[in-house]
Amino acid sequence: MSDPNFWRTEVWHPLTVHFPIALLLFATIFKLVSLFIRQTKDTFWQRTAAVMLYFGCLGAWVSIYTGDLADGIVSRNLCDPTVLKQHEIAAYNLAYLFSAATVLDLGQRLNLIRFKPKGIHLVVTLLMLVGIWFLIRAGHSGAEVVYEQAGGVLVPTADCAGF
Amino acid sequence: MTNYKSLLLALLFLLPLLYSCEQSTDVVESGTYAGTLHEVEPEKTEIYVKTTDGKLLELYFTESTTLTRNGETVAFDQLKEGGQVEVEVEKVGQRLEPIAVRIVE
């Protein structure tokens, strides 16, 4: 781990993962607010939540792809790779949940789903809330991998050679 | 209201299924274990072995890992899902390092 090249394969994961974290977190907050404000699907809170949800969901799958690339490199050096496995499981769960929320929300927005709009809105919000729980778990275990086990982190040599 | 309840109930039943989508792995003591190849990932030179006592071991090959069949060294692509193997592992922290993987006919 003394190669000073920044653009290592495992670096793409932290570069991509923070966008969906922020987008999905704020999408859920906006969606929750819209539950308590009487609105139609085309008003500010709903539209903003939808846009953040769609891009956040896409970002989540991109992050899973980059995480999978990093996995093969990082796992070999960890003292406890089971934490990384828990991180991976939480990441897949949140991606499935937000994908389900995206499909339902998009289906309703495109008038493909006309069944009980308020019920669908509630289910989408619940899916996102459970997704946030897995997002927190994924974030926590991801931080453990990085800050406790130096996963994907370049550890300079004692004499700082290469800098 | 019944429909809402059905939707919420469906959501509740969905949650345990999410855990089954991805299976967590186990850590065992250093030693030799017999089992079945549950998954083979050639890009990462990684295998998952389901041991006879139901444990799932995730093993990343290292430069020193040996892979043999009948005592002869074979390439990684000889590992097939469902195949029987015997693995010798060393526990380093909570990481399992495969010392030797033997394909059992």
Short mmCIF file of C-alpha atoms in Angstrom, two decimals:
data_model
loop_
_atom_site.label_atom_id
_atom_site.label_comp_id
_atom_site.label_asym_id
_atom_site.label_seq_id
_atom_site.Cartn_x
_atom_site.Cartn_y
_atom_site.Cartn_z
CA MET A 1 0.00 0.00 0.00
CA SER A 2 2.76 2.50 -0.77
CA ASP A 3 1.82 3.35 -4.37
CA PRO A 4 1.25 7.12 -4.31
CA ASN A 5 -1.00 6.99 -7.41
CA PHE A 6 -4.38 8.44 -6.41
CA TRP A 7 -6.49 6.87 -9.18
CA ARG A 8 -6.55 3.39 -7.77
CA THR A 9 -9.57 1.15 -8.53
CA GLU A 10 -10.77 1.19 -4.91
CA VAL A 11 -10.92 5.01 -4.87
CA TRP A 12 -13.88 5.10 -7.28
CA HIS A 13 -16.18 3.84 -4.52
CA PRO A 14 -15.73 6.75 -2.07
CA LEU A 15 -15.84 9.10 -5.06
CA THR A 16 -19.29 7.86 -6.08
CA VAL A 17 -20.92 6.81 -2.82
CA HIS A 18 -21.52 10.20 -1.21
CA PHE A 19 -23.89 11.50 -3.91
CA PRO A 20 -26.58 8.84 -3.33
CA ILE A 21 -26.17 9.14 0.45
CA ALA A 22 -27.05 12.84 0.32
CA LEU A 23 -29.69 12.50 -2.41
CA LEU A 24 -31.55 9.59 -0.80
CA LEU A 25 -31.42 11.15 2.65
CA PHE A 26 -32.88 14.45 1.43
CA ALA A 27 -35.35 12.66 -0.88
CA THR A 28 -36.73 10.86 2.19
CA ILE A 29 -36.94 14.07 4.21
CA PHE A 30 -38.77 15.83 1.36
CA LYS A 31 -41.09 12.86 0.92
CA LEU A 32 -41.90 12.85 4.62
CA VAL A 33 -42.64 16.58 4.59
CA SER A 34 -44.92 16.09 1.59
CA LEU A 35 -46.88 13.49 3.58
CA PHE A 36 -47.88 16.15 6.09
CA ILE A 37 -48.51 18.91 3.57
CA ARG A 38 -51.60 18.55 1.45
CA GLN A 39 -50.15 18.52 -2.04
CA THR A 40 -50.59 16.96 -5.43
CA LYS A 41 -47.80 14.97 -7.08
CA ASP A 42 -46.73 18.02 -9.11
CA THR A 43 -45.91 20.42 -6.32
CA PHE A 44 -42.51 21.40 -4.95
CA TRP A 45 -41.87 18.86 -2.17
CA GLN A 46 -43.14 15.93 -4.21
CA ARG A 47 -41.30 16.84 -7.40
CA THR A 48 -38.02 17.58 -5.62
CA ALA A 49 -38.28 14.34 -3.64
CA ALA A 50 -38.94 12.41 -6.86
CA VAL A 51 -35.96 13.88 -8.74
CA MET A 52 -33.62 13.21 -5.79
CA LEU A 53 -35.02 9.69 -5.39
CA TYR A 54 -34.45 8.78 -9.07
CA PHE A 55 -30.90 10.15 -9.20
CA GLY A 56 -30.12 8.78 -5.74
CA CYS A 57 -31.34 5.33 -6.75
CA LEU A 58 -29.22 5.41 -9.90
CA GLY A 59 -26.27 6.57 -7.80
CA ALA A 60 -26.82 3.73 -5.34
CA TRP A 61 -26.45 1.11 -8.09
CA VAL A 62 -23.38 2.92 -9.49
CA SER A 63 -21.92 2.82 -5.96
CA ILE A 64 -22.65 -0.89 -5.69
CA TYR A 65 -20.77 -1.41 -8.96
CA THR A 66 -17.76 0.63 -7.77
CA GLY A 67 -17.98 -1.07 -4.37
CA ASP A 68 -17.83 -4.46 -6.06
CA LEU A 69 -14.70 -3.33 -7.92
CA ALA A 70 -13.11 -2.24 -4.64
CA ASP A 71 -14.18 -5.38 -2.77
CA GLY A 72 -11.75 -7.72 -4.50
CA ILE A 73 -8.83 -5.44 -3.59
CA VAL A 74 -9.80 -4.22 -0.14
CA SER A 75 -11.04 -7.53 1.35
CA ARG A 76 -7.62 -9.14 1.05
CA ASN A 77 -6.09 -6.63 3.49
CA LEU A 78 -8.81 -6.29 6.10
CA CYS A 79 -8.45 -7.79 9.56
CA ASP A 80 -12.22 -8.37 9.70
CA PRO A 81 -13.77 -8.72 6.21
CA THR A 82 -17.12 -9.71 7.78
CA VAL A 83 -17.71 -5.98 8.41
CA LEU A 84 -17.32 -5.40 4.68
CA LYS A 85 -19.81 -8.20 4.03
CA GLN A 86 -22.33 -6.52 6.35
CA HIS A 87 -21.68 -3.26 4.47
CA GLU A 88 -22.38 -5.02 1.18
CA ILE A 89 -25.59 -6.63 2.46
CA ALA A 90 -26.91 -3.31 3.81
CA ALA A 91 -26.02 -1.62 0.51
CA TYR A 92 -27.92 -4.19 -1.56
CA ASN A 93 -30.92 -3.96 0.78
CA LEU A 94 -31.11 -0.19 0.54
CA ALA A 95 -30.70 -0.33 -3.24
CA TYR A 96 -33.57 -2.83 -3.54
CA LEU A 97 -35.80 -0.75 -1.25
CA PHE A 98 -35.13 2.55 -3.01
CA SER A 99 -35.53 0.82 -6.39
CA ALA A 100 -38.96 -0.43 -5.32
CA ALA A 101 -39.81 3.10 -4.14
CA THR A 102 -38.60 4.51 -7.48
CA VAL A 103 -40.69 2.06 -9.51
CA LEU A 104 -43.83 2.84 -7.50
CA ASP A 105 -43.26 6.60 -7.52
CA LEU A 106 -42.41 6.69 -11.23
CA GLY A 107 -45.34 4.42 -12.03
CA GLN A 108 -47.67 6.77 -10.23
CA ARG A 109 -46.10 9.87 -11.81
CA LEU A 110 -46.49 8.39 -15.32
CA ASN A 111 -50.07 7.34 -14.50
CA LEU A 112 -49.20 3.67 -14.91
CA ILE A 113 -50.34 3.02 -11.34
CA ARG A 114 -53.70 4.59 -10.55
CA PHE A 115 -54.55 2.49 -7.54
CA LYS A 116 -54.99 4.39 -4.24
CA PRO A 117 -52.61 7.36 -4.74
CA LYS A 118 -52.40 8.16 -1.03
CA GLY A 119 -51.72 4.53 -0.16
CA ILE A 120 -48.94 4.33 -2.75
CA HIS A 121 -47.49 7.60 -1.43
CA LEU A 122 -47.46 6.10 2.06
CA VAL A 123 -45.85 2.85 0.90
CA VAL A 124 -43.19 4.76 -1.07
CA THR A 125 -42.39 6.82 2.03
CA LEU A 126 -42.21 3.69 4.21
CA LEU A 127 -39.92 1.95 1.71
CA MET A 128 -37.67 5.01 1.77
CA LEU A 129 -37.66 5.15 5.58
CA VAL A 130 -36.64 1.50 5.85
CA GLY A 131 -34.09 2.21 3.10
CA ILE A 132 -32.65 5.00 5.25
CA TRP A 133 -32.20 2.54 8.11
CA PHE A 134 -30.09 0.34 5.82
CA LEU A 135 -28.33 3.46 4.49
CA ILE A 136 -27.25 4.31 8.05
CA ARG A 137 -26.08 0.72 8.60
CA ALA A 138 -24.18 0.73 5.30
CA GLY A 139 -22.62 4.10 6.13
CA HIS A 140 -21.64 2.98 9.62
CA SER A 141 -20.05 -0.29 8.48
CA GLY A 142 -18.38 1.52 5.57
CA ALA A 143 -16.85 3.98 8.03
CA GLU A 144 -15.67 1.06 10.20
CA VAL A 145 -13.94 -0.48 7.19
CA VAL A 146 -12.15 2.78 6.40
CA TYR A 147 -11.41 4.25 9.83
CA GLU A 148 -10.77 1.09 11.83
CA GLN A 149 -9.22 -1.16 9.21
CA ALA A 150 -7.83 1.34 6.67
CA GLY A 151 -9.83 -0.29 3.87
CA GLY A 152 -8.83 1.28 0.55
CA VAL A 153 -6.58 3.75 2.31
CA LEU A 154 -3.06 4.37 1.13
CA VAL A 155 -0.74 3.88 4.09
CA PRO A 156 2.49 5.81 3.46
CA THR A 157 5.82 4.26 4.36
CA ALA A 158 7.48 5.42 7.59
CA ASP A 159 9.94 7.60 5.66
CA CYS A 160 7.12 9.10 3.51
CA ALA A 161 8.83 7.90 0.35
CA GLY A 162 7.01 8.99 -2.79
CA PHE A 163 5.80 12.29 -1.33
CA MET B 1 -58.36 0.81 4.56
CA THR B 2 -58.09 -2.95 4.03
CA ASN B 3 -55.95 -2.28 0.97
CA TYR B 4 -53.58 -0.06 2.99
CA LYS B 5 -53.28 -2.81 5.57
CA SER B 6 -52.51 -5.35 2.84
CA LEU B 7 -49.82 -3.09 1.40
CA LEU B 8 -48.23 -2.52 4.80
CA LEU B 9 -48.39 -6.22 5.56
CA ALA B 10 -46.74 -6.99 2.21
CA LEU B 11 -43.99 -4.50 3.07
CA LEU B 12 -43.49 -6.15 6.45
CA PHE B 13 -43.05 -9.55 4.81
CA LEU B 14 -40.62 -8.05 2.29
CA LEU B 15 -38.08 -7.14 4.97
CA PRO B 16 -36.96 -10.65 6.01
CA LEU B 17 -36.65 -11.53 2.33
CA LEU B 18 -34.07 -8.78 1.92
CA TYR B 19 -31.81 -10.57 4.38
CA SER B 20 -32.06 -13.74 2.34
CA CYS B 21 -30.96 -11.92 -0.83
CA GLU B 22 -27.42 -11.73 0.48
CA GLN B 23 -25.99 -14.24 2.88
CA SER B 24 -23.50 -13.29 5.57
CA THR B 25 -20.30 -15.29 5.85
CA ASP B 26 -18.77 -17.16 8.78
CA VAL B 27 -15.38 -17.12 10.45
CA VAL B 28 -13.86 -20.42 11.55
CA GLU B 29 -10.66 -21.43 13.32
CA SER B 30 -7.53 -22.34 11.36
CA GLY B 31 -7.77 -25.84 9.98
CA THR B 32 -8.95 -27.99 7.10
CA TYR B 33 -12.58 -28.03 6.04
CA ALA B 34 -14.48 -30.04 3.43
CA GLY B 35 -17.36 -28.50 1.56
CA THR B 36 -19.11 -27.52 -1.64
CA LEU B 37 -18.29 -24.57 -3.87
CA HIS B 38 -21.24 -22.25 -3.30
CA GLU B 39 -19.97 -19.48 -5.57
CA VAL B 40 -16.89 -18.86 -7.72
CA GLU B 41 -15.82 -15.36 -8.75
CA PRO B 42 -12.94 -15.65 -11.24
CA GLU B 43 -12.47 -11.84 -11.60
CA LYS B 44 -11.61 -11.60 -7.91
CA THR B 45 -10.10 -15.09 -7.59
CA GLU B 46 -12.59 -15.56 -4.80
CA ILE B 47 -14.60 -18.59 -3.72
CA TYR B 48 -17.40 -19.24 -1.27
CA VAL B 49 -17.33 -22.66 0.33
CA LYS B 50 -20.29 -24.17 2.15
CA THR B 51 -18.84 -26.53 4.72
CA THR B 52 -20.46 -29.80 5.69
CA ASP B 53 -21.63 -28.23 8.99
CA GLY B 54 -23.38 -25.39 7.14
CA LYS B 55 -20.83 -22.59 7.50
CA LEU B 56 -20.21 -20.28 4.55
CA LEU B 57 -16.54 -19.37 4.10
CA GLU B 58 -15.49 -16.48 1.87
CA LEU B 59 -11.97 -17.05 0.62
CA TYR B 60 -9.80 -14.74 -1.45
CA PHE B 61 -6.87 -16.48 -3.09
CA THR B 62 -3.46 -15.04 -2.28
CA GLU B 63 -0.20 -15.41 -4.17
CA SER B 64 0.73 -18.33 -1.93
CA THR B 65 -2.59 -20.22 -2.18
CA THR B 66 -2.16 -23.59 -3.86
CA LEU B 67 -4.92 -25.14 -5.96
CA THR B 68 -4.58 -28.82 -6.71
CA ARG B 69 -6.45 -31.86 -7.98
CA ASN B 70 -5.00 -35.31 -7.27
CA GLY B 71 -1.81 -33.62 -6.10
CA GLU B 72 -1.29 -31.68 -9.33
CA THR B 73 -1.55 -27.91 -9.61
CA VAL B 74 -4.51 -26.75 -11.68
CA ALA B 75 -5.77 -23.35 -12.90
CA PHE B 76 -8.46 -21.33 -11.08
CA ASP B 77 -10.96 -21.96 -13.90
CA GLN B 78 -11.10 -25.61 -12.84
CA LEU B 79 -13.23 -24.55 -9.87
CA LYS B 80 -16.92 -24.98 -10.64
CA GLU B 81 -19.93 -24.11 -8.53
CA GLY B 82 -21.33 -27.22 -6.87
CA GLY B 83 -17.95 -28.96 -6.91
CA GLN B 84 -16.50 -30.61 -3.82
CA VAL B 85 -13.37 -29.11 -2.29
CA GLU B 86 -11.20 -29.38 0.76
CA VAL B 87 -9.74 -26.12 2.01
CA GLU B 88 -6.94 -25.46 4.43
CA VAL B 89 -7.38 -22.02 5.96
CA GLU B 90 -5.48 -19.84 8.37
CA LYS B 91 -7.38 -17.38 10.51
CA VAL B 92 -5.66 -13.99 10.60
CA GLY B 93 -7.67 -11.65 12.81
CA GLN B 94 -11.15 -12.36 11.48
CA ARG B 95 -9.86 -12.95 7.95
CA LEU B 96 -9.56 -16.42 6.48
CA GLU B 97 -6.56 -16.93 4.25
CA PRO B 98 -6.69 -20.02 2.06
CA ILE B 99 -3.39 -21.90 2.29
CA ALA B 100 -4.46 -24.78 0.07
CA VAL B 101 -7.54 -25.66 -1.94
CA ARG B 102 -7.90 -29.24 -3.10
CA ILE B 103 -10.53 -30.23 -5.66
CA VAL B 104 -12.13 -33.50 -4.60
CA GLU B 105 -13.42 -35.73 -7.40
#
